[in-house]
Coordinates of C-alpha atoms and ligand atoms in Angstrom, one line a residue:
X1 CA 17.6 -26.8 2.5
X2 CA 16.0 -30.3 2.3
X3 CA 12.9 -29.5 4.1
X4 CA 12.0 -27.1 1.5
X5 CA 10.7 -27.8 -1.7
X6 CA 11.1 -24.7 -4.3
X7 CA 7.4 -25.8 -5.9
X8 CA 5.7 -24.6 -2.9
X9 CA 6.5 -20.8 -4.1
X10 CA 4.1 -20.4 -7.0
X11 CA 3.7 -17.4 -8.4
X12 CA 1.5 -17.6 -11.7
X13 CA 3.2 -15.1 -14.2
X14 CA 1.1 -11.5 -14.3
X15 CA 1.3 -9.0 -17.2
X16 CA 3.7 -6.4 -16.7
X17 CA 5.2 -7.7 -13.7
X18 CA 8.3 -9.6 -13.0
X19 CA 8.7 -12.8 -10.5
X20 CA 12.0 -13.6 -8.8
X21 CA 11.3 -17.2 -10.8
X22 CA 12.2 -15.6 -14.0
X23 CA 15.9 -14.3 -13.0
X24 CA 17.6 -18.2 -12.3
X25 CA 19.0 -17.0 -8.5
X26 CA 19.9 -19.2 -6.4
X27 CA 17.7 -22.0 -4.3
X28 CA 18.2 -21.2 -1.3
X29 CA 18.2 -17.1 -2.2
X30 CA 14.5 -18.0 -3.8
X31 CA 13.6 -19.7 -0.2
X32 CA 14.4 -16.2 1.6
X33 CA 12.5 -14.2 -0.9
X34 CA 9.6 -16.7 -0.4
X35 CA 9.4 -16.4 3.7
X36 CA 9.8 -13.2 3.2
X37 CA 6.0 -13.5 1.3
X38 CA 7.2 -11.5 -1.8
X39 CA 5.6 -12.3 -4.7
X40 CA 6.6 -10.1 -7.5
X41 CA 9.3 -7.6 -7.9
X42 CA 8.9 -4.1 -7.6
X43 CA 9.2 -1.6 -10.1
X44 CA 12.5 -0.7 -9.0
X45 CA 13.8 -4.1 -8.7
X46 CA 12.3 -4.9 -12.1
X47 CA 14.5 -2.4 -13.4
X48 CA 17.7 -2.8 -11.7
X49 CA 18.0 -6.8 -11.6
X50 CA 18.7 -7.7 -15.1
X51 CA 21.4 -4.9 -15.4
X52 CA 23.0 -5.6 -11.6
X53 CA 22.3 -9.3 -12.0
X54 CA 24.8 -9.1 -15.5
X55 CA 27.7 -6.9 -13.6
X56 CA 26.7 -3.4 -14.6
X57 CA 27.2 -0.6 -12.7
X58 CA 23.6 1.3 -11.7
X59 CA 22.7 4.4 -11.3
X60 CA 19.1 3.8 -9.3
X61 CA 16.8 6.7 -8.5
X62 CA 14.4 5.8 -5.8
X63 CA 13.1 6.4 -2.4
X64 CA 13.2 4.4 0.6
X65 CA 9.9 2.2 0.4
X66 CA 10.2 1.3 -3.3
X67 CA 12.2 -2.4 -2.4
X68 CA 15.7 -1.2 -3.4
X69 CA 17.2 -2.7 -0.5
X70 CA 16.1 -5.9 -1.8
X71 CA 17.5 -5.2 -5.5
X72 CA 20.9 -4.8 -4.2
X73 CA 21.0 -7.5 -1.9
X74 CA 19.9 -10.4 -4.1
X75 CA 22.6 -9.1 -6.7
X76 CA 25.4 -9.3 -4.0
X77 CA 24.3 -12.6 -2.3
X78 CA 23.5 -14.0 -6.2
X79 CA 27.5 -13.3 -6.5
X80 CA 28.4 -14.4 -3.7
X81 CA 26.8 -17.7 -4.3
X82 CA 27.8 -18.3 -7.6
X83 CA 31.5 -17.1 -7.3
X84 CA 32.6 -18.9 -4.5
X85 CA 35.9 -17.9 -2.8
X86 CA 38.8 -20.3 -3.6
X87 CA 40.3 -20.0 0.4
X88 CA 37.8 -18.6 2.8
X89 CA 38.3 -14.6 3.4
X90 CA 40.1 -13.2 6.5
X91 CA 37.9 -11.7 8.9
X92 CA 37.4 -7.7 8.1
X93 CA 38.2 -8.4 4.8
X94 CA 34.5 -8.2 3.4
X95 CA 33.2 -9.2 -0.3
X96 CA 30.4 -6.3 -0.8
X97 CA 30.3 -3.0 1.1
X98 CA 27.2 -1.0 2.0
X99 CA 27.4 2.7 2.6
X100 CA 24.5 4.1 4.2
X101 CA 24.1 7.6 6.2
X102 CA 22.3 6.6 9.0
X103 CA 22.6 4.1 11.8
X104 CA 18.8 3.6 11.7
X105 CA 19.4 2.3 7.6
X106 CA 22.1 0.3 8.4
X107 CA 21.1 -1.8 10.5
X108 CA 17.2 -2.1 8.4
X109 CA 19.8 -3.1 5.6
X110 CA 21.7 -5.6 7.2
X111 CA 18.4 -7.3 9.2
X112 CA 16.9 -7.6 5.5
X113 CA 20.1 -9.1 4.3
X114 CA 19.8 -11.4 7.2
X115 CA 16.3 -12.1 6.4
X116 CA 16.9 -12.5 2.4
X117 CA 20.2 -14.6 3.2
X118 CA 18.5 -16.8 6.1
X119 CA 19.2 -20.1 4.0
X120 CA 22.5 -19.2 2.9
X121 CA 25.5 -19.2 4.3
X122 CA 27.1 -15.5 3.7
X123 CA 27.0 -13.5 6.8
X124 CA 26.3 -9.8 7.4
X125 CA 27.4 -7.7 9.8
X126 CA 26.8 -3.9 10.5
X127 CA 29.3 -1.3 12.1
X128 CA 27.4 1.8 12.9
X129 CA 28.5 4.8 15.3
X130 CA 26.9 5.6 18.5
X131 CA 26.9 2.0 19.5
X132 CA 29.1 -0.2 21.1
X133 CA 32.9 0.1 19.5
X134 CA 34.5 -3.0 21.0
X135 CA 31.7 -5.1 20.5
X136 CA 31.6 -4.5 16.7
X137 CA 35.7 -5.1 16.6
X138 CA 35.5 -8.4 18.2
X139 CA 32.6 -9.4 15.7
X140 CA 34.7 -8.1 13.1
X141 CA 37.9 -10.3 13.9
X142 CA 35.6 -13.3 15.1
X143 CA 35.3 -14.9 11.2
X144 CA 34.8 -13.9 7.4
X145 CA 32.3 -11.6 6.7
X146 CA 31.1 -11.3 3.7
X147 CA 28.7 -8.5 3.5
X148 CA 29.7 -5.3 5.8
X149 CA 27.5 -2.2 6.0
X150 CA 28.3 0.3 7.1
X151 CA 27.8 4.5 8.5
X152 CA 30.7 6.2 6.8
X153 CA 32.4 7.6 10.1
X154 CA 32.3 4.2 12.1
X155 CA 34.2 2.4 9.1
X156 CA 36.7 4.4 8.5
X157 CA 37.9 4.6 12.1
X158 CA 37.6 0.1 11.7
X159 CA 39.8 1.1 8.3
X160 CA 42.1 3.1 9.9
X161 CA 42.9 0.8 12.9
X162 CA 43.1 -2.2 10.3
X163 CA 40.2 -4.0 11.7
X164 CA 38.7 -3.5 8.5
X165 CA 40.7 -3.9 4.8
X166 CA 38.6 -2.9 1.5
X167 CA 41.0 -4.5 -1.0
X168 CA 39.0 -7.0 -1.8
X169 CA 35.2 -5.4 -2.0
X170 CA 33.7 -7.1 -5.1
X171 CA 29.9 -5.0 -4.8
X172 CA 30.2 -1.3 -3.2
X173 CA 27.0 -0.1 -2.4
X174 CA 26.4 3.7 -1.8
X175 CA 22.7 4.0 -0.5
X176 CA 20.8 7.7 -0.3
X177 CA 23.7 9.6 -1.5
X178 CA 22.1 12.4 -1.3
X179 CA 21.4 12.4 2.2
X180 CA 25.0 11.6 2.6
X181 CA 26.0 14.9 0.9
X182 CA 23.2 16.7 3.3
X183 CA 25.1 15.5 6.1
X184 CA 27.8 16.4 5.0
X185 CA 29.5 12.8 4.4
X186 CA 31.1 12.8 0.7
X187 CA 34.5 13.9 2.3
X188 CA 34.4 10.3 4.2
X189 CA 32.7 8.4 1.7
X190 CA 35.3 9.3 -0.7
X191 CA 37.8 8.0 1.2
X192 CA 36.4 5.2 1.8
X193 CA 35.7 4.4 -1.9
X194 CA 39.7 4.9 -2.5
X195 CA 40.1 2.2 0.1
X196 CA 38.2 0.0 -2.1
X197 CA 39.7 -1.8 -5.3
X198 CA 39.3 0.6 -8.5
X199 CA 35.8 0.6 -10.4
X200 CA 36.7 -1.1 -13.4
X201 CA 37.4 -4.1 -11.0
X202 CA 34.3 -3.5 -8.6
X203 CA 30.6 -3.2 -9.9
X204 CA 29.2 -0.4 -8.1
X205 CA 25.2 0.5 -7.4
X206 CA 24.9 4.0 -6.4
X207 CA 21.2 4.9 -5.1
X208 CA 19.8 8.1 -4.1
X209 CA 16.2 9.5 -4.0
X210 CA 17.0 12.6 -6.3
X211 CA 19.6 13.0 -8.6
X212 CA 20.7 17.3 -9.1
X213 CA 24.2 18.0 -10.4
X214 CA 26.5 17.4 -6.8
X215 CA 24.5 13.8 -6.8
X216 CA 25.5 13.3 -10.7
X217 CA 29.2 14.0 -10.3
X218 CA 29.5 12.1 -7.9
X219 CA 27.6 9.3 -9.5
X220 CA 30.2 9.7 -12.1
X221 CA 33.0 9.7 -10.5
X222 CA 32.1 6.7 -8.5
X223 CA 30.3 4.3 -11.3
X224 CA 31.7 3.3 -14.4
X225 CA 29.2 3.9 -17.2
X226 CA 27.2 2.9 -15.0
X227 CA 23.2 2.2 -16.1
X228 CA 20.3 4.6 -15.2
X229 CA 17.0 2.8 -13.6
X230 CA 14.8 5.5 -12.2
X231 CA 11.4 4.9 -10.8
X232 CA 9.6 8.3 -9.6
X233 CA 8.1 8.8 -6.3
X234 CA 4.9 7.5 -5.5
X235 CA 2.5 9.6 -7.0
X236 CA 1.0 10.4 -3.3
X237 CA -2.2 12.6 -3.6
X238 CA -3.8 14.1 -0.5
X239 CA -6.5 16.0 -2.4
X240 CA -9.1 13.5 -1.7
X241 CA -8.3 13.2 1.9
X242 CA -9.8 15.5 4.7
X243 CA -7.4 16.6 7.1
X244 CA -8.0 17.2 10.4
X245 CA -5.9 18.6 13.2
X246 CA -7.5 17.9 17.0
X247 CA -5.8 20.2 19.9
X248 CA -5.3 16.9 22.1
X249 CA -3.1 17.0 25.4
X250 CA 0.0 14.3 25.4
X251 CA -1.6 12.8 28.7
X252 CA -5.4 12.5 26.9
X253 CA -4.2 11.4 23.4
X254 CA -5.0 7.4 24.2
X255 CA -8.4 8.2 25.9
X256 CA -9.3 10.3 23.3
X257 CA -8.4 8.0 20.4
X258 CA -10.5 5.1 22.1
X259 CA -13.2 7.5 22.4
X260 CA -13.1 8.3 18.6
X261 CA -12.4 4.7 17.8
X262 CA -16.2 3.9 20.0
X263 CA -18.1 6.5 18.7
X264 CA -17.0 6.4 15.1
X265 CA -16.4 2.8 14.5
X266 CA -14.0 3.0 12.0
X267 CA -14.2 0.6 9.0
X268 CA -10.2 0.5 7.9
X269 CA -7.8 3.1 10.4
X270 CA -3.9 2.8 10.3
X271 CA -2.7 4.3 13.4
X272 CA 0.6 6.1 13.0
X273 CA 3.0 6.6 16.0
X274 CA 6.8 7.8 15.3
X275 CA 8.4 4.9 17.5
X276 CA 8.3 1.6 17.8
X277 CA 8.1 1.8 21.8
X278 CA 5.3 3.9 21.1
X279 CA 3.5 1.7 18.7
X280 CA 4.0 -1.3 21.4
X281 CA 2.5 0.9 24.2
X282 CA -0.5 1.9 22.2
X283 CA -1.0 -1.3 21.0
X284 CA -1.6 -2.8 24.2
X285 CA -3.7 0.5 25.6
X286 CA -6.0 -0.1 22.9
X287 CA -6.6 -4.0 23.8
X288 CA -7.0 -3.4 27.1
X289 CA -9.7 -0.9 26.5
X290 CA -11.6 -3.7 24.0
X291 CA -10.5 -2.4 20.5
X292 CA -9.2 -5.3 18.9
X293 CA -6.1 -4.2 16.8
X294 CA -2.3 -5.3 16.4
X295 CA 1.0 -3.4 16.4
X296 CA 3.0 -3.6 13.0
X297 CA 6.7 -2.4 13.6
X298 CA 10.3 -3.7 11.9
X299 CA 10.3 -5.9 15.6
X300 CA 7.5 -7.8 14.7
X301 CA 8.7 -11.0 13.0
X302 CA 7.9 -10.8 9.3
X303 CA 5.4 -13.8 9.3
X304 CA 3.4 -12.2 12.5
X305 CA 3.3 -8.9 10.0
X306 CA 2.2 -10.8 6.9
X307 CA -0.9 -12.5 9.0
X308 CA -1.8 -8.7 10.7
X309 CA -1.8 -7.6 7.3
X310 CA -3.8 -10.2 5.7
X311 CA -6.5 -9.8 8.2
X312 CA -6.0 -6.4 8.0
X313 CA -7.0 -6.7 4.1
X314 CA -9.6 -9.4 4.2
X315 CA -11.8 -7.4 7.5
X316 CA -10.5 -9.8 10.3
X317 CA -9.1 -6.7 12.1
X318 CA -10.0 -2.9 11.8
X319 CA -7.5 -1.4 13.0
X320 CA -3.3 -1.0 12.6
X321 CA -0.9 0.5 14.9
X322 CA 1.9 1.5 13.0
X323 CA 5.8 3.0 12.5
X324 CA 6.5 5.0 9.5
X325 CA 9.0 2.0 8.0
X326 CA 6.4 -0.8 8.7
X327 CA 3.7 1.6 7.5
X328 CA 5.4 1.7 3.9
X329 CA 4.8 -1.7 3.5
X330 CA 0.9 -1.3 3.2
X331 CA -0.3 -1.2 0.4
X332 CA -3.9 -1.9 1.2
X333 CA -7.6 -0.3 -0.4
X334 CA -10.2 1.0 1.5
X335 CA -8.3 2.3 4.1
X336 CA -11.5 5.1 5.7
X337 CA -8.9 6.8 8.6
X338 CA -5.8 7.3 9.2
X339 CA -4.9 8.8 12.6
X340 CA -1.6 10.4 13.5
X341 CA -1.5 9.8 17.2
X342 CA 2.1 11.7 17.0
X343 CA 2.8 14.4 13.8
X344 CA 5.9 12.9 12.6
X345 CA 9.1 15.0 12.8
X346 CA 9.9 14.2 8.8
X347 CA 6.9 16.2 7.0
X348 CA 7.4 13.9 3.8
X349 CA 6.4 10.8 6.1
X350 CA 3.2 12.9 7.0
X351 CA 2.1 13.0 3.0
X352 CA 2.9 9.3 3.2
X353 CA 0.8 8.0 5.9
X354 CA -2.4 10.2 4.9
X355 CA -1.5 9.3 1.4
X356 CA -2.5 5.9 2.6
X357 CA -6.5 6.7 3.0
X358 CA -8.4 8.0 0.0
X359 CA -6.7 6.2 -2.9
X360 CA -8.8 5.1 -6.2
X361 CA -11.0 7.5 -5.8
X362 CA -12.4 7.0 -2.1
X363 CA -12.9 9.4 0.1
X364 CA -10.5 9.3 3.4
X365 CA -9.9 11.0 6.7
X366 CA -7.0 11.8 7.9
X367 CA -6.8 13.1 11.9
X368 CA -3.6 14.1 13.6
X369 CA -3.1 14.8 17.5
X370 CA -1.8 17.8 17.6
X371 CA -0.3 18.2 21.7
X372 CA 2.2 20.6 23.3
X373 CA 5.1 18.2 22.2
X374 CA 3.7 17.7 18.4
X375 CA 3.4 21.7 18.0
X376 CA 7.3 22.3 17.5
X377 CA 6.6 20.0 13.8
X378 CA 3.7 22.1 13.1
X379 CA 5.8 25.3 11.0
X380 CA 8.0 22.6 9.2
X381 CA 4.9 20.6 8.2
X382 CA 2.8 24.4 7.0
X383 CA 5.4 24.9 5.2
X384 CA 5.7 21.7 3.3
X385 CA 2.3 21.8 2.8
X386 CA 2.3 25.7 1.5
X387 CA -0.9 26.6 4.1
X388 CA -1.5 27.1 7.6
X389 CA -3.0 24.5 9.5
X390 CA -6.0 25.1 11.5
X391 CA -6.2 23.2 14.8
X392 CA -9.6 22.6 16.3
X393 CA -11.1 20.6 19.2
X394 CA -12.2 17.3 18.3
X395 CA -15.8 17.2 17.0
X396 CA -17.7 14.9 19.4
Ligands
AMP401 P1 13.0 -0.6 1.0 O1 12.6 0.4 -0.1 O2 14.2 -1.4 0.5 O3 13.1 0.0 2.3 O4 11.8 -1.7 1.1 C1 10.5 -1.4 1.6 C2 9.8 -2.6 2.1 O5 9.3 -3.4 1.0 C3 10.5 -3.5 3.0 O6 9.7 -3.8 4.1 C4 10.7 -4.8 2.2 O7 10.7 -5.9 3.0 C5 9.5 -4.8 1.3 N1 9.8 -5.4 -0.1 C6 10.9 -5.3 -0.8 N2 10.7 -6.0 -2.0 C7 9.5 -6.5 -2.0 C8 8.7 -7.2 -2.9 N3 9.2 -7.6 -4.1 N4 7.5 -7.5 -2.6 C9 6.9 -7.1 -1.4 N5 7.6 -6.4 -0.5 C10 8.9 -6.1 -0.8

């Protein structure tokens, strides 16, 4: 901590807008948020701070990409820091629990709790299925932890071998629930919850990205009158943006794109592909062929992603390779293409990237690479889009 002085993170005060300055958390919580280059909070975080930050239950509707992650992780580390334990913990015996449905979430959760708590000394520690069971047992019984998130079916088999104990879960977290009950998880969830210490003696934040009436009771039944913060999906509109869909063999995708990227010169292009790997591969095709461009993906350390996307905004680079999670996190003007080099197998993710280009007004063109393998998301995607797409050759 002594190398860091807290007046280096100045953020003047903006209208409307909330800084992490004005909710009193803790030094070296303030020096995470600052590496991590946030300035103010976002809507969602806005709302749910105050509330979470004072011990209220919350009820928080909002999609992945809106910064809740970060809302629920400064309350629980805030707590952790400012109620300290009297004895440390045993191991498996965690303070706050995370329920998310998906490995792929889990572990984004607990590298941003890493990242948030970089400066401080709680630990994090994921259990997920589908990867290695005795490695995340030994972790387990190697020391305290005190933040555990987890995929419901993983943690209840650490629960029921007593590697894990619940009794003493201060902050529950249940993340998308409503993906959880598409999966077909409350069953598991539920038990878990029992496992944990009544609600009137946990707080409870309970996110999903809609809210109908199986979300609600269960919102009910888990919450204790609990507050509502809801902040609605990003208004994306695609009505400005011309869509095109180029019949492009796998094999003759990368040619092609450099072709395109030589003869049309882009100004501002975000390249899409749907995996990291991908984005890494790309990413280096292109710079080998001369177009000067650099990968953004959840690998890339945060600072390296800050500095892409500042040149990105200021006109020092033209061009992004990016993953749908790192994508999110642009939130930059003038964007003239955006280039699906895979159609992504989530059709909400496709209204999302596009919905990047033509914003305030602008015109934008969107192209997606439509090849043999990208066909099969072709009916899924007509149909979110309520037309049938017409795929052409590319036009030059
Ligand atoms: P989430 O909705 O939690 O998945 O967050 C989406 C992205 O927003 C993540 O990459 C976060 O690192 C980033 N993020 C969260 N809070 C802020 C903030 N206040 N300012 C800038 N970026 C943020």
């Amino acid at each position: 901590m002594s190398d860091w002085n807290p007046d280096e993170y100045v953020i003047e005060p903006a209208e409307g807008k909330d800084r992490f300055h004005d909710f009193a958390l803790p030094l070296p919580l303030m020096r995470g948020i600052f590496e991590l280059g946030y300035e103010y909070c976002t809507p969602i975080q806005s709302g749910v701070l105050p509330l979470s930050l004072s011990d209220y239950d919350v009820t928080g509707q909002a999609q992945t990409g809106t910064g809740k992650t970060a809302a629920f992780l400064i309350t629980i580390l805030t707590h952790c820091f400012e109620n300290p334990l009297e004895s440390p913990a045993q191991p498996g015996c965690p303070r706050a629990l995370v329920l998310a449905p998906t490995r792929e979430l889990a572990l984004q959760i607990e590298g941003d709790a890493k990242a948030l708590g970089r400066f401080m000394e709680e630990t994090t520690m994921a259990v997920v299925g589908g990867m290695d069971f005795q490695r995340q047992r030994d972790l387990l019984h190697a020391g305290p932890i005190d933040i555990l998130v987890a995929t419901p079916g993983r943690l209840i088999d650490f629960v029921n071998r007593r590697d894990v104990n619940l009794r003493h879960v201060e902050i529950l977290v249940i993340d998308e629930a409503d993906r959880m009950l598409d999966m077909g998880f409350v069953p598991d969830v539920r038990r878990i919850v029992y496992q944990t210490p009544p609600k009137r003696k946990r707080q409870t934040l309970f996110f999903s990205a809609t809210f109908n009436d199986d979300v609600m009771r269960l919102a009910e039944s888990w919450t204790l009158e609990p507050e509502h913060v809801a902040i609605m999906p990003e208004q994306v509109t695609t009505d400005r943006v011309e869509q095109k869909f180029w019949l492009v063999s796998a094999d003759h995708k990368a040619r092609k794109l450099v072709e395109f990227i030589n003869r049309a010169q882009p100004e501002r292009m975000l390249i899409f592909a749907n995996r990291r790997d991908q984005t890494h591969q790309l990413y280096r095709y292109l710079v080998k062929h001369g177009i000067e461009c650099e990968p953004l993906a959840g690998d890339v350390p945060q600072k390296k992603r800050l500095s892409t996307l500042n040149r990105f905004k200021n006109g020092g680079i033209h061009y992004i390779v990016a993953t749908d999670v790192a994508g999110r996190g642009i939130h930059v003007d003038g964007i003239s293409h955006v280039v699906n080099y895979d159609l992504p197998e989530d059709s909400e993710d496709y209204v999302h990237r596009i919905g990047r280009t033509g914003r305030a007004g602008a015109e934008g063109i969107s192209i997606s690479f439509v090849s043999e393998d990208d066909a099969f998301n072709l009916p899924a995607l007509e149909d979110y889009l309520g037309r049938k797409i017409q795929c052409t050759q590319p036009d030059f």
